[in-house]
Coordinates of C-alpha atoms and ligand atoms in Angstrom, one line a residue:
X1 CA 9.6 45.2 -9.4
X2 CA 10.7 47.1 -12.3
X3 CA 13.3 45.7 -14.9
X4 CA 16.0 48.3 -13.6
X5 CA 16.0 47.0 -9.9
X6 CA 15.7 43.3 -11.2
X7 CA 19.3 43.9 -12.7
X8 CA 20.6 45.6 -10.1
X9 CA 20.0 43.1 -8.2
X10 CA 21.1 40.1 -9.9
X11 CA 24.4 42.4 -10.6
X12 CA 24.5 42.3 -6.2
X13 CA 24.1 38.2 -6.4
X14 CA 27.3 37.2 -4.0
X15 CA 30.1 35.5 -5.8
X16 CA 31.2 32.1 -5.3
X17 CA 33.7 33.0 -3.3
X18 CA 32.0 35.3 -1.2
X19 CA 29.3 32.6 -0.3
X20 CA 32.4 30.6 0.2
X21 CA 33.9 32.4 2.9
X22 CA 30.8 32.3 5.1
X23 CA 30.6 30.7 7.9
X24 CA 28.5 28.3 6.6
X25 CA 30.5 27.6 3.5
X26 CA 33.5 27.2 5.7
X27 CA 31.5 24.5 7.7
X28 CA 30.6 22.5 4.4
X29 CA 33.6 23.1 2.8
X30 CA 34.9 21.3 6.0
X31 CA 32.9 18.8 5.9
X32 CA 32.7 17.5 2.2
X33 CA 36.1 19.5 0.6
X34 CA 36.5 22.9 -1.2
X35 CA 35.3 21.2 -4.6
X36 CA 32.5 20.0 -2.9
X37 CA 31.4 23.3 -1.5
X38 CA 31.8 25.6 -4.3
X39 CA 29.4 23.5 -6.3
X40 CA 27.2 23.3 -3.5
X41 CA 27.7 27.3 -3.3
X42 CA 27.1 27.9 -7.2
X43 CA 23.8 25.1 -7.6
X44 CA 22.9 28.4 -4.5
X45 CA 23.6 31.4 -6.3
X46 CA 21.8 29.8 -9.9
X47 CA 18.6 29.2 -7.9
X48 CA 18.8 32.5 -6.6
X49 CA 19.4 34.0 -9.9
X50 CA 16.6 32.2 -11.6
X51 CA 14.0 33.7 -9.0
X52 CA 15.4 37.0 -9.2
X53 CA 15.1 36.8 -13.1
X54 CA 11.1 34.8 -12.9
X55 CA 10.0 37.8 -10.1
X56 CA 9.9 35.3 -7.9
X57 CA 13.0 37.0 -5.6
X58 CA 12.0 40.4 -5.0
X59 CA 14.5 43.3 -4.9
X60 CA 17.0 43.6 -2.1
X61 CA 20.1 44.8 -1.2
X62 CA 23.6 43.5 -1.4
X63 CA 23.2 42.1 2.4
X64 CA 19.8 40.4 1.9
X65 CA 21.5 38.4 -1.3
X66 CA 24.1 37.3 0.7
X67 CA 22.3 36.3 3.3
X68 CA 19.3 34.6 1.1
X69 CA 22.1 33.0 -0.7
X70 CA 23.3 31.2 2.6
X71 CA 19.7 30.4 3.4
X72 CA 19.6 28.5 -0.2
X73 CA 23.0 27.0 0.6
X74 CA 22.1 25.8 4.0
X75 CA 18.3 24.1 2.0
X76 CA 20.8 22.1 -0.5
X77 CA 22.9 21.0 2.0
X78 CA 20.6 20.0 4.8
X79 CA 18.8 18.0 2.0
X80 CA 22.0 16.4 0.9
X81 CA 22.9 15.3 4.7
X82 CA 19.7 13.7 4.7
X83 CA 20.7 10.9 2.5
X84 CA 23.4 10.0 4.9
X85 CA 22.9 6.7 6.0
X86 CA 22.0 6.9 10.0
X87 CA 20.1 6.1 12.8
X88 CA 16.2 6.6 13.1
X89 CA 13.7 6.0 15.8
X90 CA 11.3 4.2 14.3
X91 CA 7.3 5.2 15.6
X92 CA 6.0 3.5 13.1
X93 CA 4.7 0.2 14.9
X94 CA 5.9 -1.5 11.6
X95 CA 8.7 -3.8 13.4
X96 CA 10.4 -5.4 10.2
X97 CA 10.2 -2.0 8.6
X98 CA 11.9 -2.5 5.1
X99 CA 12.2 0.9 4.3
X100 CA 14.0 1.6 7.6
X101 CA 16.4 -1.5 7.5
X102 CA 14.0 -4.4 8.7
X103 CA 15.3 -5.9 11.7
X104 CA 17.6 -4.6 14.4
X105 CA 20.1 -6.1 15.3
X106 CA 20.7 -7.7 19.3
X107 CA 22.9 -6.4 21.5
X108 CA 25.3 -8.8 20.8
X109 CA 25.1 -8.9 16.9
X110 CA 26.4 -5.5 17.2
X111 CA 28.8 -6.4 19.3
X112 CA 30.0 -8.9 16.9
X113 CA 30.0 -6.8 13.8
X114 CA 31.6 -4.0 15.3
X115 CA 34.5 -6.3 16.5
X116 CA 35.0 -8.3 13.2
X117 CA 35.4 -4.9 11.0
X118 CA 39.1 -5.3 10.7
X119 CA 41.2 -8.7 10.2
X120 CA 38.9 -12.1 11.3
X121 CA 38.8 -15.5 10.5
X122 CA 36.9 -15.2 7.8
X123 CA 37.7 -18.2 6.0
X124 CA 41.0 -19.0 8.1
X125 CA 40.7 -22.4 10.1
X126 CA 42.1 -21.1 13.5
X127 CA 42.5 -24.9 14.3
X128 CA 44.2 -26.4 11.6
X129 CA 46.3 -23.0 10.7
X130 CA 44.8 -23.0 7.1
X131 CA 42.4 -21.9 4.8
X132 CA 38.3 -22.7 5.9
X133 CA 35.5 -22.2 4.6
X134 CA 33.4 -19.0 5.2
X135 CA 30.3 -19.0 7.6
X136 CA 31.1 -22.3 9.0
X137 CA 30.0 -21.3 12.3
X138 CA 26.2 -19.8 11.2
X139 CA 25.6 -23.0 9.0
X140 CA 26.5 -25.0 11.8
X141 CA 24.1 -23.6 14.4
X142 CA 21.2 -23.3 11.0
X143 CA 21.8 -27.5 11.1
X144 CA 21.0 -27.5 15.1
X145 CA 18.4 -25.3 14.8
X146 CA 16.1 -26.8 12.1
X147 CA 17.2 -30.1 12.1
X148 CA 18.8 -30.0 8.5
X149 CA 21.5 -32.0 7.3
X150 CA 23.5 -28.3 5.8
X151 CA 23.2 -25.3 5.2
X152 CA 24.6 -22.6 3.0
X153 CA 24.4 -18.8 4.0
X154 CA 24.4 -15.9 1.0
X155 CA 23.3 -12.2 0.7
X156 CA 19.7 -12.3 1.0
X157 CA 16.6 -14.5 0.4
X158 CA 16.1 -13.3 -3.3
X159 CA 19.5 -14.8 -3.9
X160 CA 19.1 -17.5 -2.2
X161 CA 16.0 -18.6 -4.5
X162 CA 17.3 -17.3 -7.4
X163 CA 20.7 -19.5 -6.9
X164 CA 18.7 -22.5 -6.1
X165 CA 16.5 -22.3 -8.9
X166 CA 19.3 -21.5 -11.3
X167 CA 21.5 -24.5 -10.1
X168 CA 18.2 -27.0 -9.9
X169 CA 15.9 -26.1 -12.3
X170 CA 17.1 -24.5 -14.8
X171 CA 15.9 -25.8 -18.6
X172 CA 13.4 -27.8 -16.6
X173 CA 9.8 -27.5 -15.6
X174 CA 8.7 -26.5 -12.2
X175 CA 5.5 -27.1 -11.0
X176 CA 4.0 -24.4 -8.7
X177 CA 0.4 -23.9 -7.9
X178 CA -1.2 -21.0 -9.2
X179 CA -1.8 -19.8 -5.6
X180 CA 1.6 -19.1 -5.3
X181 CA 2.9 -16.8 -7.9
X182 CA 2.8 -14.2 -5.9
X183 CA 5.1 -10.7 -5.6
X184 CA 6.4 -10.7 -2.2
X185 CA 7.5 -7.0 -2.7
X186 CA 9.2 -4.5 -4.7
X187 CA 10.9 -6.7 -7.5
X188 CA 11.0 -10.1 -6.3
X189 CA 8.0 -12.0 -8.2
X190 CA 8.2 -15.5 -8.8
X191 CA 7.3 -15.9 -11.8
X192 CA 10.1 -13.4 -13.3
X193 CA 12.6 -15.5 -11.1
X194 CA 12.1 -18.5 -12.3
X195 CA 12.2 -17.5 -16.1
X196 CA 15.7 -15.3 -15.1
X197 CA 16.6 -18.8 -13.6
X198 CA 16.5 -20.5 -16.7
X199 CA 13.5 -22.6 -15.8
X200 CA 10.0 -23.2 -17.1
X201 CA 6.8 -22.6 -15.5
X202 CA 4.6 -25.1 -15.1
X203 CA 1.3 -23.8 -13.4
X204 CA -0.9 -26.4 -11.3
X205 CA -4.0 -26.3 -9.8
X206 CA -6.1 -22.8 -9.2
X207 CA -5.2 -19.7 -7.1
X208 CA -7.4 -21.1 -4.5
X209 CA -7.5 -24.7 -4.9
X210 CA -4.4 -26.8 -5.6
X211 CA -4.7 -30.8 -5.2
X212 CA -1.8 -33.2 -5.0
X213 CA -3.3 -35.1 -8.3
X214 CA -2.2 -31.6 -9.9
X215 CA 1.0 -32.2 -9.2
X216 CA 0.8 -35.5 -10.0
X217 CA 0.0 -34.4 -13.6
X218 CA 2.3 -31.6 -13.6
X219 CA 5.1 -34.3 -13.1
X220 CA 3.6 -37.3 -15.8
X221 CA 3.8 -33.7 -18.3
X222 CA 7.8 -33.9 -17.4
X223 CA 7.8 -31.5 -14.0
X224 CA 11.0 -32.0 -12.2
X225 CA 10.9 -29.2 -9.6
X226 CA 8.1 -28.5 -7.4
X227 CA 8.4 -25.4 -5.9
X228 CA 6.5 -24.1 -2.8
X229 CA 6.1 -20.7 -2.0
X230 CA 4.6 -19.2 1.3
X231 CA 2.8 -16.3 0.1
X232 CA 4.3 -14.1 2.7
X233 CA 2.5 -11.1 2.5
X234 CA -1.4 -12.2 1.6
X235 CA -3.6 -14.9 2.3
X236 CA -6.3 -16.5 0.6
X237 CA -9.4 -17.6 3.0
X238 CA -12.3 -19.0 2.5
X239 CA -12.6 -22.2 -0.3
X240 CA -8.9 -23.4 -0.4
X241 CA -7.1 -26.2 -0.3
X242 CA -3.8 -27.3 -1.0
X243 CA -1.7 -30.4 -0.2
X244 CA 0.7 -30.9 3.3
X245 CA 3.8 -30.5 2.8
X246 CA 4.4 -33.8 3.9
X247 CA 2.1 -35.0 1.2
X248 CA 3.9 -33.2 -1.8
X249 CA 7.1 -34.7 -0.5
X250 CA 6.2 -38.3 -0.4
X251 CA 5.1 -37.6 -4.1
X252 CA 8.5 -35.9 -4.5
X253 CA 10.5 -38.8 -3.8
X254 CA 8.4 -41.2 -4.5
X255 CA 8.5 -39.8 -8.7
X256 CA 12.0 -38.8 -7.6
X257 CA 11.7 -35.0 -8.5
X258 CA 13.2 -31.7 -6.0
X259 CA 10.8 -30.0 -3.7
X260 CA 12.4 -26.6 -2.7
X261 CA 9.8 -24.5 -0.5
X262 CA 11.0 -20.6 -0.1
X263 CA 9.7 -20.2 3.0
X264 CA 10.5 -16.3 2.9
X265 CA 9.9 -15.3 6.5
X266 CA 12.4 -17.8 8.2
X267 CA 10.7 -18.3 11.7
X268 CA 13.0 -20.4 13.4
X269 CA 10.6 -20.8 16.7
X270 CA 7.2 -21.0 17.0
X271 CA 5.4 -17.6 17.2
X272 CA 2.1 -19.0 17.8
X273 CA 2.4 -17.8 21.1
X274 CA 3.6 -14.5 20.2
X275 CA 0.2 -14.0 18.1
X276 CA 1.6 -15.4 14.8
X277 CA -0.7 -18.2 14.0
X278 CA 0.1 -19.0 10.3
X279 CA 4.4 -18.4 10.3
X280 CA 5.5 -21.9 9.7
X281 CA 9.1 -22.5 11.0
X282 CA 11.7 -24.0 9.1
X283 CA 12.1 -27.0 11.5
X284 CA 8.5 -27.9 10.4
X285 CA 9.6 -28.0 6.4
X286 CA 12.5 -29.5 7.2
X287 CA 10.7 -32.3 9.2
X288 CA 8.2 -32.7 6.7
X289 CA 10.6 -34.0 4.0
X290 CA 11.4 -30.8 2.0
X291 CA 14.8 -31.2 -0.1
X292 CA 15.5 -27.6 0.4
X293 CA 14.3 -24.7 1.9
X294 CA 15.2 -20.7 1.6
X295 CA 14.9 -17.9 3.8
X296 CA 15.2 -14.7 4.9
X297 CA 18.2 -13.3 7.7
X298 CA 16.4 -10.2 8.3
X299 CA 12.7 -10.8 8.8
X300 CA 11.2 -13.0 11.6
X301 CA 14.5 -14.6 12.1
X302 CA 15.6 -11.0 13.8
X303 CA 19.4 -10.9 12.1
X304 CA 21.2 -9.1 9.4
X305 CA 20.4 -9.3 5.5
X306 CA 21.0 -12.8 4.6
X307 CA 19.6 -15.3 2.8
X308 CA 19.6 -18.8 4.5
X309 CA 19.8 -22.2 2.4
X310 CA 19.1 -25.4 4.7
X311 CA 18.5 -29.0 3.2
X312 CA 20.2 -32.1 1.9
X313 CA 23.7 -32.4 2.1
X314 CA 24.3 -33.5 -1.6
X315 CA 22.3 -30.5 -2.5
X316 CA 23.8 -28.5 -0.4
X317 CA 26.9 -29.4 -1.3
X318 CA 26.3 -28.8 -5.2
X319 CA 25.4 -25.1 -4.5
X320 CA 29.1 -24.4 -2.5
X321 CA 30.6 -25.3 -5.8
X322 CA 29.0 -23.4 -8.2
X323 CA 30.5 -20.7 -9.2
X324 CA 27.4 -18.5 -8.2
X325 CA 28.1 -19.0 -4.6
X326 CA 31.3 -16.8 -5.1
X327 CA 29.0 -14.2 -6.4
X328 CA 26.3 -14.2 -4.0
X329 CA 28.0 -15.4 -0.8
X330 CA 27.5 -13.4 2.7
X331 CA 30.2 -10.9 3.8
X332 CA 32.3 -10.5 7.2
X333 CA 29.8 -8.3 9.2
X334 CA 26.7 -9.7 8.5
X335 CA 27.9 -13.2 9.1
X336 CA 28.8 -12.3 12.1
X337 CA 26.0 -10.7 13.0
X338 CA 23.9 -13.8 12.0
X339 CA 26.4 -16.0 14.1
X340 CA 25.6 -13.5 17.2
X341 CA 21.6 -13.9 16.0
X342 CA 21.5 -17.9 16.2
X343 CA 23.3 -18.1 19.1
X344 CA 21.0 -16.7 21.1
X345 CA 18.4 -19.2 19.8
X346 CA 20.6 -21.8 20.8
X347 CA 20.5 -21.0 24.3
X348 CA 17.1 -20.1 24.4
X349 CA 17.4 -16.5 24.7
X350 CA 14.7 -15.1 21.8
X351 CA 14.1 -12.4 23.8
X352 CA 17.1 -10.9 23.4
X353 CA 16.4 -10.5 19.7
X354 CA 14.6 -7.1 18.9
X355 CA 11.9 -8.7 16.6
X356 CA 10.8 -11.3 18.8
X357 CA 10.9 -9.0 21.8
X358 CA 9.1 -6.3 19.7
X359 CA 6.3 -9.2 18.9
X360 CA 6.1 -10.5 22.4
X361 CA 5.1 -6.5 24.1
X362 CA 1.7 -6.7 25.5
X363 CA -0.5 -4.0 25.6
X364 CA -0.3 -3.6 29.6
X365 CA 3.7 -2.7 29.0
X366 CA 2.9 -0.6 26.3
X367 CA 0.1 1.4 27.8
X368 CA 2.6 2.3 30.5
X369 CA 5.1 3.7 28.8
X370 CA 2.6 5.1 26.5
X371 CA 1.3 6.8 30.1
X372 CA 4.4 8.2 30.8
X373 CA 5.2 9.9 27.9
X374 CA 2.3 11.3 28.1
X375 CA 2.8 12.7 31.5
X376 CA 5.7 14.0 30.7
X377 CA 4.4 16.0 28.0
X378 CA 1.1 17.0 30.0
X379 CA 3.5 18.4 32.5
X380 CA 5.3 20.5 29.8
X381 CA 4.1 23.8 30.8
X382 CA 2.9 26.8 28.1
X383 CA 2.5 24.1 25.3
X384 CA 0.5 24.0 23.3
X385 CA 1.2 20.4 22.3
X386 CA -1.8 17.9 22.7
X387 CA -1.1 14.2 23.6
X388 CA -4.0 11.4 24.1
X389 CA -3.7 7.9 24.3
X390 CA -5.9 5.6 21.5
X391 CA -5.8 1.8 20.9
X392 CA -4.1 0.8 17.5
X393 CA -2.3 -1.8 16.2
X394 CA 1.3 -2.3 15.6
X395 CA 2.6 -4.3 12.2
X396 CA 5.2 -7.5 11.6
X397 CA 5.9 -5.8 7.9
X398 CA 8.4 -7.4 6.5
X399 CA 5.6 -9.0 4.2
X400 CA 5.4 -11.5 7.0
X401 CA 1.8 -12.8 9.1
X402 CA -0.3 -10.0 7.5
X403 CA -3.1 -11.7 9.3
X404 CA -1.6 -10.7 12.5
X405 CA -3.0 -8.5 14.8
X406 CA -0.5 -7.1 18.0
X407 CA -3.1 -5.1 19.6
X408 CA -1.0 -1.2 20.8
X409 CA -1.5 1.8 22.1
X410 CA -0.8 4.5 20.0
X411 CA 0.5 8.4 21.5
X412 CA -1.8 10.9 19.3
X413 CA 0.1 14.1 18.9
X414 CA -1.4 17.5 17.8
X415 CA -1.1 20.6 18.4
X416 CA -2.7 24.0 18.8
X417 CA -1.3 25.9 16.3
X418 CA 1.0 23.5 13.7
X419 CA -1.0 20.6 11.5
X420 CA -0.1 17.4 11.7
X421 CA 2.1 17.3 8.6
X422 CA 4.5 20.1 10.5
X423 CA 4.5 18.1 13.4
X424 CA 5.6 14.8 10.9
X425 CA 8.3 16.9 9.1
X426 CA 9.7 18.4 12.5
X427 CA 10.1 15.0 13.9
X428 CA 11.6 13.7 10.8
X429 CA 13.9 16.3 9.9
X430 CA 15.2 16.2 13.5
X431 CA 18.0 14.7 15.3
X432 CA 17.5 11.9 15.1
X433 CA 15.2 11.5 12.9
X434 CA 11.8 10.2 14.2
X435 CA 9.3 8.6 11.7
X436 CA 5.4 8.5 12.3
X437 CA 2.8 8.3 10.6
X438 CA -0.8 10.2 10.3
X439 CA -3.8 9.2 11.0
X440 CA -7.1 11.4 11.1
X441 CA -5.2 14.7 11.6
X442 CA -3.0 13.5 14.3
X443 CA 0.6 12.3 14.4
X444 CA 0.9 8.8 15.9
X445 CA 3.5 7.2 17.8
X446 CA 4.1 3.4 18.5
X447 CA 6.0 2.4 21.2
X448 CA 5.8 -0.9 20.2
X449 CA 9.0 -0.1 18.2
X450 CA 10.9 2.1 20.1
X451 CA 13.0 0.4 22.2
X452 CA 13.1 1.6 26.2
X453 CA 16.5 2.8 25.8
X454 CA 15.7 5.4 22.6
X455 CA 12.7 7.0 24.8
X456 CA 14.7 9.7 26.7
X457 CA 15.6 10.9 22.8
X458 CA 12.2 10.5 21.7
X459 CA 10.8 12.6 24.3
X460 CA 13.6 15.6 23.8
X461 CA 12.3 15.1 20.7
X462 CA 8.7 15.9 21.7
X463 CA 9.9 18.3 23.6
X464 CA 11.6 20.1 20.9
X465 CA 7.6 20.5 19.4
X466 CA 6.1 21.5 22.4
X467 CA 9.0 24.2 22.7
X468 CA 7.2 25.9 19.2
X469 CA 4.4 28.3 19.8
Ligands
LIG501 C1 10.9 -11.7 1.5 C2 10.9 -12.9 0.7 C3 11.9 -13.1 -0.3 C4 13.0 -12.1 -0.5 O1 13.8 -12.1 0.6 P1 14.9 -11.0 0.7 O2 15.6 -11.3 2.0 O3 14.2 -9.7 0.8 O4 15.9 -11.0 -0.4 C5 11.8 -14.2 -1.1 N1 10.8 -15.1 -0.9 C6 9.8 -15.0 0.0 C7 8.7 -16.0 0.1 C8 9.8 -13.8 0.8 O5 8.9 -13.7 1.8

C-alpha cells in the first residue's frame, strides 16, 4: 500500500454520523441511547483508523470503510452485551459453580423472589399491624432445622464470620489450629479475617496434628475464642488428628471461653447418602455444643447468597444489636428465596432443590439422556459434528467435599473441520450461552448440570454447530 492510497483512505473513513445512521447504529442507539451509540460508533471509526495508519487495514473504497466500520461496531458491541448479566446453561458438571452464580435457585424460590420485588412485609408485622423484625420467617425455620436456639441471617458467609469475629473476638486471642488457616477461595483467608476483625491469632497444634491439650495451653496463654474452621475445599489424610467437636466444647465451657466453628458449606441434611461422606451438617455442630456456627446460603444448602448465623440466643441476640447487622443484613429477594429454600427442607422435599437433586443423579439417568442427545445429533444428517459418550466425573465446587467423587457421563463433541476451541467459543458466544470445558481436544458436556427442562435449548444449540461446515 503506498502512502498516497493510505490517506485516501483514511480521508474515506465514514463519519460518526454516517456509522450512526446504519442500521446497526440505529439498533444500538436504540438499545443503549444516542450518547451511548456515538461513542460506541467513534471507539469504531479510531480502531479503524489506527489500522489503516499501522498497514494493518489495507486500501478500500468508500463502501468497504463503511461497511468494515459496522463490522468493528457490531465486535464492540457484541462484546459489551456480553457483560449483561443473564442466563447460562451450565455443561460444566461443576454444580455449585461460583463463577456462574453457585446454586440455583428451586422452583419455588423463584417464585418467591419474583413475587416479593415490589412492596412486602419486610420488616412489617402483618399480625400486630407494626413494625417486625426482618427475616423472621428464615431464622425461624434455621432454629427447626438444626436445632439451635436463634439464628441471624446476613449477606453471605464471609460476613457472617467476619461479624462474628468482630463482635466476639475482637482485642482478644483466638485459638485455631494450624490445620485450619486455610483460603477457602478468592479473598476470604482466615487469617486476614481475623486480624481485619480486630482479633489476635493464636496458633495451636500442627497443620496435621492438633490435640485438645493445645488448646488447653492456648487458653492458660489468655485464648478466649476458639475458632473452628472446616477446611472446605482440601483435606489433609494420612497422620492427623484433631479433637471432636464435642471435646473442644466441653473444654469451652468448662474454661468458659466462645467456640464459633464456620462451617462454610451449610449441609443442613446428611449427604452421606448422596456420596458426600465428610460434609458435616449444622444439626451435628449444633448438637455437639458449639456456641455458634456460620454458613453459607448458596453452597450445599441450595439457596440464595446468604450467610447463616445459628447458636445461643444471648449470642445471637448481641449480634441483632450491633450496629454491623444494619450493614451486613440480608435483603428482600434473597430472603425470600432462602424462606422458599428451607421450606422445602421442612417438609422433606430436598429434591426439589437443584443442588441436592444435581448430587443425587445417578449415572443410569445420566447415561440416558447422555444417549439421547447423542441420537439426536447422530441423526443430524451432512454433519460433520462427532459426538461419543465417555465416563467422567461431575464436581460439588463451591469449595465444598473435594474428596467427592459423582461418577458421570460426559457428551465428547468434535468435529470435522472446527477445533475444539471454535466449538467452545461458538457455544459460549451463543444464545444462551453454553459453558464447557476441554479436555483432550474435545468439548465436553455434563448433563449432570443441565437441568431436563434446558435440554431442548442445549440441543438447538448443538444443532446450531452441526449446521457449520
Ligand atoms: C465458602 C466459605 C466462606 C465464605 O462464604 P461466602 O458465602 O462465599 O461468603 C467462609 N468460610 C468457609 C469455611 C467457607 O467454606
Amino acid at each position: 500500500m503506498s502512502n498516497d492510497s493510505g490517506q485516501r483512505s483514511l480521508r474515506d473513513l465514514p463519519s460518526v454520523d454516517a456509522l450512526q445512521r446504519t442500521d446497526l447504529g440505529r439498533e444500538i442507539a436504540e438499545a443503549a441511547g444516542e450518547d451511548h451509540s456515538a461513542q460506541l460508533s467513534r471507539s469504531a471509526i479510531a480502531d479503524l483508523r489506527r489500522r489503516l495508519s499501522s498497514g494493518e487495514a489495507g486500501n478500500t473504497g468508500k463502501a468497504e470503510l463503511i461497511s468494515e466500520a459496522v463490522n468493528v461496531l457490531r465486535d464492540l458491541w457484541e462484546q459489551e452485551d456480553a457483560t449483561r448479566l443473564r442466563r447460562v446453561i451450565n455443561a460444566t458438571g461443576v454444580i455449585i459453580h461460583t463463577n456462574l452464580g453457585r446454586a440455583p435457585l428451586s422452583e419455588d424460590a423463584r417464585r418467591a423472589v419474583s413475587e416479593n420485588t415490589g412492596y412486602c412485609n419486610l420488616e412489617y408485622d402483618l399480625n400486630l399491624g407494626k413494625r417486625g423484625p426482618r427475616a423472621p420467617r428464615s431464622e425461624m425455620l434455621i432454629t427447626e432445622l438444626t436445632g439451635a436456639e436463634a439464628a441471624l441471617v446476613v449477606n453471605n458467609c464471609a460476613a457472617a464470620a467476619f461479624f462474628v469475629l468482630t463482635v466476639f473476638a475482637a482485642g482478644r486471642r483466638v485459638a485455631i489450629s494450624r490445620g485450619e488457616l486455610v483460603e477457602i477461595g478468592g479473598d476470604f483467608r482466615v487469617p486476614d479475617v481475623l486480624s481485619q476483625s480486630g482479633a489476635t491469632l493464636h496458633e495451636v497444634g500442627t497443620t496435621n496434628r492438633t490435640r485438645l491439650s493445645d488448646y488447653e495451653t492456648a487458653i492458660d496463654d489468655g485464648a478466649a475464642v476458639i475458632l473452628r474452621v472446616h477446611p472446605s475445599n482440601y483435606r489433609i489424610i494420612g497422620f492427623t488428628a484433631s479433637p471432636s467437636l464435642g471435646e473442644l466444647a466441653s473444654l469451652a465451657h468448662d474454661r468458659g471461653v466462645l467456640l464459633y466453628e464456620d462451617i462454610g458449606s451449610g449441609a443442613l441434611i446428611e449427604l452421606a447418602p448422596l456420596g458426600l461422606a465428610d460434609e458435616p451438617t449444622v444439626a451435628d455442630s449444633i448438637r455437639s455444643g458449639v456456641d455458634l456456627v456460620t454458613f453459607s446460603g448458596d453452597k450445599l444448602l441450595g439457596g440464595p447468597q446468604a450467610g447463616i448465623i445459628a447458636g445461643r440466643r444471648d449470642l445471637i441476640d448481641r449480634l441483632r444489636k450491633h450496629p454491623l447487622y444494619r450493614a451486613l443484613r440480608i435483603d428482600k429477594l434473597m430472603n425470600a428465596a432462602l424462606e422458599a429454600t428451607l421450606e422445602a427442607y421442612r417438609r422433606n422435599a430436598e429434591s426439589e432443590i437443584p443442588v441436592i437433586a444435581m448430587l443425587g443423579l445417578g449415572r443410569n439417568s445420566l447415561l440416558e439422556r447422555a444417549e439421547r442427545i447423542a441420537g439426536e445429533i447422530a441423526a443430524m444428517t451432512s454433519s460433520s459434528l462427532n459426538v461419543q459418550i465417555l465416563d467422567g466425573e461431575s464436581a460439588v465446587g463451591g469449595g465444598a467435599a473435594p474428596g467427592a467423587k459423582l461418577e458421570t457421563k460426559l457428551l465428547a463433541l468434535s468435529h470435522g473441520t472446527l477445533s475444539a476451541q471454535d466449538l467452545e467459543i461458538s457455544l459460549r458466544k451463543g444464545d444462551p450461552p453454553v459453558i464447557t470445558r476441554i479436555e483432550n481436544s474435545l468439548v465436553l458436556i455434563d448433563l449432570r448440570t443441565v437441568p431436563p427442562e434446558d435440554e431442548p435449548e442445549l440441543l438447538e444449540r448443538i444443532r446450531s454447530l452441526a449446521a457449520q461446515p
